[in-house]
CSV table of C-alpha atoms in Angstrom, one decimal:
chain,number,residue,atom,x,y,z
W,26,MET,CA,6.1,-29.7,30.6
W,27,GLN,CA,6.5,-32.6,28.2
W,28,GLN,CA,4.8,-35.9,29.0
W,29,LEU,CA,7.4,-38.6,29.6
W,30,VAL,CA,6.4,-41.9,28.1
W,31,PRO,CA,8.5,-45.1,28.3
W,32,PRO,CA,8.7,-47.4,25.3
W,33,PRO,CA,5.8,-49.8,24.7
W,34,GLY,CA,5.8,-52.9,27.0
W,35,VAL,CA,7.6,-51.1,29.9
W,36,LYS,CA,5.5,-51.6,33.0
W,37,GLY,CA,5.6,-51.2,36.8
W,38,ILE,CA,9.0,-50.6,38.4
W,39,ASP,CA,10.7,-50.6,35.0
W,40,LYS,CA,8.5,-47.7,34.0
W,41,MET,CA,9.6,-45.7,37.0
W,42,VAL,CA,13.2,-46.6,36.4
W,43,HIS,CA,12.9,-45.5,32.7
W,44,TYR,CA,11.4,-42.2,33.8
W,45,GLU,CA,14.1,-41.6,36.3
W,46,VAL,CA,17.0,-42.4,33.9
W,47,VAL,CA,15.6,-40.2,31.2
W,48,GLN,CA,14.9,-37.4,33.7
W,49,TYR,CA,18.4,-37.7,35.0
W,50,LEU,CA,19.9,-37.2,31.5
W,51,MET,CA,17.6,-34.3,30.8
W,52,ASP,CA,18.6,-32.6,34.1
W,53,CYS,CA,22.3,-33.2,34.1
W,54,CYS,CA,22.9,-32.6,30.4
W,55,GLY,CA,20.3,-30.0,29.6
W,56,ILE,CA,18.7,-32.0,26.8
W,57,THR,CA,15.2,-32.8,25.7
W,58,TYR,CA,13.3,-36.0,26.3
W,59,ASN,CA,13.8,-37.2,22.7
W,60,GLN,CA,17.6,-36.5,22.9
W,61,ALA,CA,17.8,-38.5,26.1
W,62,VAL,CA,15.9,-41.5,24.7
W,63,GLN,CA,18.0,-41.4,21.5
W,64,ALA,CA,21.3,-41.3,23.5
W,65,LEU,CA,20.1,-44.3,25.5
W,66,ARG,CA,19.1,-46.2,22.4
W,67,SER,CA,22.4,-45.5,20.7
W,68,ASN,CA,24.3,-46.8,23.7
W,69,ASP,CA,22.3,-50.0,24.3
W,70,TRP,CA,20.3,-48.4,27.1
W,71,ASP,CA,23.4,-47.9,29.3
W,72,LEU,CA,22.9,-44.7,31.3
W,73,TRP,CA,26.6,-44.0,31.9
W,74,GLN,CA,27.7,-44.6,28.3
W,75,ALA,CA,24.8,-42.4,27.1
W,76,GLU,CA,25.9,-39.6,29.5
W,77,VAL,CA,29.5,-39.7,28.3
W,78,ALA,CA,28.3,-39.6,24.7
W,79,ILE,CA,26.1,-36.6,25.4
W,80,ARG,CA,28.8,-34.7,27.3
W,81,SER,CA,31.4,-35.5,24.6
W,82,ASN,CA,29.1,-34.2,21.8
W,83,LYS,CA,28.4,-31.0,23.7
W,84,MET,CA,32.0,-30.0,24.1
């Protein structure tokens, strides 16, 4: 299993939230950690926009 590492400077509760958001995208969209992080970065770290972008690219 791949180690999930949040961006530098993310600590405490934010670290847990980052992990959960990335894990959600990985699970719901069947993508890798790197793909999930890239989708979030490309969508200003907005989970829902990232999910829509991933789903529209897969169709």
